[in-house]
């Protein structure tokens, strides 16, 4: 299908984009990489009067070291994030998740901030961002504000970004020397996650010093497996410890039931994948 007619602007600064957004907030869509929006426009599931393309705003691209955190511009492509030595060193869980995200063509066009703003519960970046304690810098004409990952994802395809706001960058606290693994269950290659598990751990002296586990597609927003995390800390890094912790991974979740599997099947997958992810992240055979 062909999209309905719309006006198009491609500002070169964030301020210009925000000014256009403020003037047309009730009838506008933001275009980042376009991997989610363009199919929606082609099917006429949304018919905005104005499309604001962020692709020419260089200030929204790039990855930088900011002391205790990495800062990833919202318009940085998945390819550039996955190829970043800084991300591999200080946020290995993001690099792990990138290896499961779509195909090379999508990774060269899709953007880090666009995927997170889309907030698909089956998307592969939301749970890792939650597990790492990311914060989101959201800009408006009146200034900017910072929202933590636990408050950013508010519902099915919904975030804390307001109608007159644009996600500018994502801050990822450094998890240098932490082990990490993203495990994803699909039926065909490059599919959205039926269930995914993002695990990153710190092992010191043979004990779990810290653990963060995020769950993909186990609810309408990404979730933390808090019972699993709590049961690991201070315990020996052994297969027995991991098995007991993984058994708790689905506690408090409300996964969907659909053609790919019912809720109980997804709970089972979450426990299995959590065990695999934790063993790989901690180096436990």
CSV table of C-alpha atoms in Angstrom, one decimal:
chain,number,residue,atom,x,y,z
A,1,UNK,CA,0.0,0.0,0.0
A,2,UNK,CA,0.9,3.6,-0.4
A,3,UNK,CA,0.9,5.9,2.7
A,4,UNK,CA,-1.5,8.8,3.0
A,5,UNK,CA,-0.2,12.2,2.0
A,6,UNK,CA,1.8,14.0,4.7
A,7,UNK,CA,4.1,17.0,5.0
A,8,UNK,CA,7.8,16.3,5.6
A,9,UNK,CA,10.6,18.2,7.4
A,10,UNK,CA,14.2,17.1,8.0
A,11,UNK,CA,15.7,19.5,10.6
A,12,UNK,CA,19.4,19.6,11.2
A,13,UNK,CA,19.2,20.5,14.9
A,14,UNK,CA,17.3,19.1,17.8
A,15,UNK,CA,15.9,22.6,18.6
A,16,UNK,CA,14.4,22.8,15.1
A,17,UNK,CA,12.9,19.4,15.5
A,18,UNK,CA,11.4,20.3,18.8
A,19,UNK,CA,10.0,23.6,17.4
A,20,UNK,CA,8.2,21.7,14.6
A,21,UNK,CA,6.9,19.1,17.1
A,22,UNK,CA,5.5,21.8,19.4
A,23,UNK,CA,3.7,23.4,16.5
A,24,UNK,CA,2.1,20.2,15.3
A,25,UNK,CA,2.0,18.0,18.3
A,26,UNK,CA,-1.5,16.6,17.6
A,27,UNK,CA,-0.8,15.5,14.1
A,28,UNK,CA,2.9,14.5,13.8
A,29,UNK,CA,5.1,11.5,13.9
A,30,UNK,CA,8.8,11.3,14.6
A,31,UNK,CA,11.0,9.3,12.1
A,32,UNK,CA,14.2,7.7,13.4
A,33,UNK,CA,15.3,4.6,11.6
A,34,UNK,CA,11.8,3.9,10.2
A,35,UNK,CA,11.9,0.2,10.8
A,36,UNK,CA,8.7,0.2,12.8
A,37,UNK,CA,7.0,3.4,11.6
A,38,UNK,CA,7.3,3.0,7.8
A,39,UNK,CA,5.3,-0.3,7.7
A,40,UNK,CA,2.6,1.3,9.8
A,41,UNK,CA,2.4,4.3,7.4
A,42,UNK,CA,2.3,2.0,4.4
A,43,UNK,CA,-0.7,0.0,5.9
A,44,UNK,CA,-2.3,3.4,6.8
A,45,UNK,CA,-2.6,2.3,10.4
A,46,UNK,CA,-1.5,5.9,11.2
A,47,UNK,CA,-1.9,8.9,9.0
A,48,UNK,CA,0.0,11.9,10.4
A,49,UNK,CA,-0.1,15.3,8.8
A,50,UNK,CA,3.6,15.9,9.4
A,51,UNK,CA,6.6,13.6,9.5
A,52,UNK,CA,9.7,14.9,11.3
A,53,UNK,CA,12.8,13.0,10.1
A,54,UNK,CA,15.6,13.1,12.7
A,55,UNK,CA,18.2,11.6,10.3
A,56,UNK,CA,20.1,14.8,9.7
A,57,UNK,CA,20.6,15.7,13.3
A,58,UNK,CA,24.2,14.7,13.9
A,59,UNK,CA,24.1,15.7,17.6
A,60,UNK,CA,21.8,12.7,18.2
A,61,UNK,CA,24.4,10.2,17.0
A,62,UNK,CA,27.4,8.7,18.6
A,63,UNK,CA,28.7,6.9,21.7
A,64,UNK,CA,30.9,8.6,24.3
A,65,UNK,CA,32.4,7.8,27.7
A,66,UNK,CA,31.1,10.0,30.4
A,67,UNK,CA,32.9,8.8,33.5
A,68,UNK,CA,30.7,6.3,35.2
A,69,UNK,CA,28.4,5.9,32.2
A,70,UNK,CA,28.3,5.4,28.5
A,71,UNK,CA,26.1,7.9,26.6
A,72,UNK,CA,24.5,6.6,23.4
A,73,UNK,CA,22.8,9.1,21.1
A,74,UNK,CA,19.2,8.1,20.2
A,75,UNK,CA,19.9,8.1,16.5
A,76,UNK,CA,23.0,5.9,16.7
A,77,UNK,CA,22.4,2.8,14.5
A,78,UNK,CA,22.3,-0.7,15.9
A,79,UNK,CA,25.3,-1.5,13.8
A,80,UNK,CA,27.4,1.3,15.3
A,81,UNK,CA,26.3,0.2,18.8
A,82,UNK,CA,27.2,-3.4,18.2
A,83,UNK,CA,30.6,-2.5,16.7
A,84,UNK,CA,31.5,-0.1,19.6
A,85,UNK,CA,34.5,-1.2,21.6
A,86,UNK,CA,33.2,1.0,24.5
A,87,UNK,CA,29.9,-0.8,24.6
A,88,UNK,CA,31.7,-4.2,24.5
A,89,UNK,CA,33.9,-3.2,27.3
A,90,UNK,CA,31.5,-1.4,29.6
A,91,UNK,CA,28.0,-2.6,28.7
A,92,UNK,CA,28.6,-6.2,27.3
A,93,UNK,CA,24.9,-7.0,27.8
A,94,UNK,CA,23.9,-4.5,25.1
A,95,UNK,CA,26.5,-6.0,22.7
A,96,UNK,CA,25.1,-9.5,23.5
A,97,UNK,CA,21.5,-8.4,22.7
A,98,UNK,CA,22.6,-6.7,19.5
A,99,UNK,CA,23.7,-10.1,18.1
A,100,UNK,CA,20.1,-11.3,18.2
A,101,UNK,CA,18.5,-8.1,16.9
A,102,UNK,CA,16.9,-8.5,13.4
A,103,UNK,CA,19.2,-8.8,10.4
A,104,UNK,CA,22.2,-6.8,9.1
A,105,UNK,CA,20.0,-4.6,6.9
A,106,UNK,CA,17.8,-3.6,9.8
A,107,UNK,CA,20.8,-3.1,12.1
A,108,UNK,CA,22.3,-0.6,9.6
A,109,UNK,CA,19.1,1.5,9.4
A,110,UNK,CA,17.4,1.0,12.8
A,111,UNK,CA,18.4,3.2,15.7
A,112,UNK,CA,19.0,2.5,19.3
A,113,UNK,CA,16.7,5.2,20.6
A,114,UNK,CA,14.0,4.4,18.0
A,115,UNK,CA,13.8,0.8,19.2
A,116,UNK,CA,13.6,1.8,22.8
A,117,UNK,CA,11.0,4.4,22.1
A,118,UNK,CA,8.9,2.0,20.2
A,119,UNK,CA,8.8,-0.1,23.4
A,120,UNK,CA,7.7,-3.4,21.8
A,121,UNK,CA,7.5,-5.9,24.6
A,122,UNK,CA,9.1,-8.5,22.3
A,123,UNK,CA,11.9,-6.2,21.3
A,124,UNK,CA,15.5,-7.2,22.3
A,125,UNK,CA,16.8,-3.9,23.7
A,126,UNK,CA,14.3,-3.0,26.4
A,127,UNK,CA,15.1,-5.8,28.9
A,128,UNK,CA,18.9,-5.2,28.6
A,129,UNK,CA,18.4,-1.5,29.1
A,130,UNK,CA,16.3,-2.2,32.2
A,131,UNK,CA,18.7,-4.7,33.6
A,132,UNK,CA,21.6,-2.3,33.3
A,133,UNK,CA,19.7,0.5,35.0
A,134,UNK,CA,19.7,2.8,31.9
A,135,UNK,CA,18.4,6.4,32.2
A,136,UNK,CA,16.7,8.2,29.3
A,137,UNK,CA,17.4,11.9,28.5
A,138,UNK,CA,14.2,13.3,27.0
A,139,UNK,CA,14.2,16.8,25.4
A,140,UNK,CA,11.5,19.3,24.9
A,141,UNK,CA,11.3,23.0,23.9
A,142,UNK,CA,11.4,23.9,27.6
A,143,UNK,CA,14.5,21.8,28.4
A,144,UNK,CA,15.3,18.2,29.2
A,145,UNK,CA,14.6,15.7,31.9
A,146,UNK,CA,15.9,12.3,32.8
A,147,UNK,CA,13.8,9.2,33.4
A,148,UNK,CA,15.0,5.9,34.8
A,149,UNK,CA,14.4,2.7,32.9
A,150,UNK,CA,11.9,1.4,35.5
A,151,UNK,CA,9.7,4.5,34.8
A,152,UNK,CA,10.4,4.9,31.1
A,153,UNK,CA,8.4,1.9,29.9
A,154,UNK,CA,4.8,2.6,30.9
A,155,UNK,CA,2.7,0.2,28.9
A,156,UNK,CA,2.2,-1.7,25.6
A,157,UNK,CA,4.2,0.3,23.0
A,158,UNK,CA,4.0,3.2,25.5
A,159,UNK,CA,6.8,5.2,27.2
A,160,UNK,CA,7.2,8.3,29.3
A,161,UNK,CA,8.0,10.4,26.2
A,162,UNK,CA,5.4,13.2,26.0
A,163,UNK,CA,3.7,14.4,22.8
A,164,UNK,CA,6.1,17.5,22.7
A,165,UNK,CA,9.2,15.5,23.6
A,166,UNK,CA,12.0,13.6,21.8
A,167,UNK,CA,14.4,11.1,23.2
A,168,UNK,CA,17.9,12.6,22.9
A,169,UNK,CA,20.2,10.0,24.4
A,170,UNK,CA,20.4,7.0,26.7
A,171,UNK,CA,22.9,6.8,29.6
A,172,UNK,CA,24.1,3.3,30.5
A,173,UNK,CA,25.9,2.9,33.8
A,174,UNK,CA,29.2,1.1,33.3
A,175,UNK,CA,29.3,-2.6,34.1
A,176,UNK,CA,32.9,-3.1,33.3
A,177,UNK,CA,34.2,-6.7,33.8
A,178,UNK,CA,30.7,-8.0,34.4
A,179,UNK,CA,29.8,-11.2,32.6
A,180,UNK,CA,26.7,-11.0,30.3
A,181,UNK,CA,24.5,-13.1,28.1
A,182,UNK,CA,21.3,-12.6,26.2
A,183,UNK,CA,19.3,-15.7,25.5
A,184,UNK,CA,16.4,-15.6,23.0
A,185,UNK,CA,13.9,-18.2,22.0
A,186,UNK,CA,12.4,-18.0,18.5
A,187,UNK,CA,10.9,-20.4,16.0
A,188,UNK,CA,12.5,-18.8,12.9
A,189,UNK,CA,15.6,-16.6,12.4
A,190,UNK,CA,15.3,-12.9,13.0
A,191,UNK,CA,11.9,-13.3,14.7
A,192,UNK,CA,10.7,-11.1,17.6
A,193,UNK,CA,11.4,-12.8,20.9
A,194,UNK,CA,8.9,-15.4,22.1
A,195,UNK,CA,10.9,-15.0,25.3
A,196,UNK,CA,14.2,-13.4,26.0
A,197,UNK,CA,16.5,-13.2,29.0
A,198,UNK,CA,19.1,-10.5,29.6
A,199,UNK,CA,21.5,-11.5,32.4
A,200,UNK,CA,24.6,-9.7,33.6
A,201,UNK,CA,26.5,-10.8,36.8
A,202,UNK,CA,29.6,-9.8,38.8
A,203,UNK,CA,31.5,-12.8,40.3
A,204,UNK,CA,34.1,-12.1,43.0
A,205,UNK,CA,36.0,-14.8,44.9
A,206,UNK,CA,33.7,-17.5,43.6
A,207,UNK,CA,30.5,-15.7,44.8
A,208,UNK,CA,27.9,-13.8,43.0
A,209,UNK,CA,28.6,-10.2,44.1
A,210,UNK,CA,25.8,-8.7,42.0
A,211,UNK,CA,23.2,-9.9,39.4
A,212,UNK,CA,20.8,-8.2,37.1
A,213,UNK,CA,18.3,-10.1,35.0
A,214,UNK,CA,15.8,-8.6,32.6
A,215,UNK,CA,12.9,-10.5,30.9
A,216,UNK,CA,11.7,-9.9,27.3
A,217,UNK,CA,8.0,-10.6,26.4
A,218,UNK,CA,7.0,-11.7,29.8
A,219,UNK,CA,4.5,-8.8,30.3
A,220,UNK,CA,3.4,-5.7,28.5
A,221,UNK,CA,6.7,-4.0,29.6
A,222,UNK,CA,10.2,-5.4,30.2
A,223,UNK,CA,10.5,-6.9,33.7
A,224,UNK,CA,13.3,-7.6,36.2
A,225,UNK,CA,13.5,-11.1,37.6
A,226,UNK,CA,14.0,-9.7,41.1
A,227,UNK,CA,13.5,-13.0,43.0
A,228,UNK,CA,16.2,-14.5,40.8
A,229,UNK,CA,18.6,-11.6,41.4
A,230,UNK,CA,18.1,-11.7,45.2
A,231,UNK,CA,18.7,-15.4,45.4
A,232,UNK,CA,22.0,-15.2,43.7
A,233,UNK,CA,23.8,-12.4,45.6
A,234,UNK,CA,26.2,-13.7,48.1
A,235,UNK,CA,25.8,-17.3,47.0
A,236,UNK,CA,28.5,-19.5,45.3
A,237,UNK,CA,28.7,-19.3,41.6
A,238,UNK,CA,27.7,-22.9,41.0
A,239,UNK,CA,25.3,-24.8,38.7
A,240,UNK,CA,23.2,-25.6,41.8
A,241,UNK,CA,22.9,-22.0,42.8
A,242,UNK,CA,21.9,-21.0,39.3
A,243,UNK,CA,19.3,-23.7,38.9
A,244,UNK,CA,17.6,-22.6,42.1
A,245,UNK,CA,17.7,-19.0,41.1
A,246,UNK,CA,16.4,-19.7,37.6
A,247,UNK,CA,13.4,-21.6,39.0
A,248,UNK,CA,12.2,-18.2,40.3
A,249,UNK,CA,12.6,-16.3,37.1
A,250,UNK,CA,8.9,-16.3,36.1
A,251,UNK,CA,7.7,-15.2,39.6
A,252,UNK,CA,5.3,-12.2,39.3
A,253,UNK,CA,5.2,-12.2,35.5
A,254,UNK,CA,2.1,-12.0,33.3
A,255,UNK,CA,3.2,-13.2,29.9
A,256,UNK,CA,0.9,-13.2,26.9
A,257,UNK,CA,-0.8,-16.2,25.3
A,258,UNK,CA,-0.7,-16.2,21.5
A,259,UNK,CA,0.0,-18.4,18.5
A,260,UNK,CA,3.7,-18.7,19.5
A,261,UNK,CA,2.8,-20.2,23.0
A,262,UNK,CA,0.6,-19.8,26.0
A,263,UNK,CA,1.5,-18.1,29.2
A,264,UNK,CA,2.6,-21.3,31.0
A,265,UNK,CA,4.9,-22.2,28.1
A,266,UNK,CA,6.5,-18.8,28.3
A,267,UNK,CA,7.0,-19.1,32.0
A,268,UNK,CA,8.8,-22.4,31.4
A,269,UNK,CA,10.9,-20.8,28.7
A,270,UNK,CA,11.9,-18.0,31.1
A,271,UNK,CA,13.2,-20.4,33.7
A,272,UNK,CA,15.1,-22.4,31.1
A,273,UNK,CA,16.6,-19.4,29.4
A,274,UNK,CA,17.5,-17.7,32.7
A,275,UNK,CA,19.5,-20.8,33.6
A,276,UNK,CA,21.3,-20.8,30.3
A,277,UNK,CA,22.0,-17.0,30.4
A,278,UNK,CA,23.3,-17.1,34.0
A,279,UNK,CA,25.6,-20.1,33.3
A,280,UNK,CA,27.1,-18.4,30.3
A,281,UNK,CA,27.4,-15.0,32.0
A,282,UNK,CA,29.2,-16.4,35.0
A,283,UNK,CA,31.3,-19.0,33.2
A,284,UNK,CA,29.7,-21.9,35.1
A,285,UNK,CA,29.7,-25.2,33.2
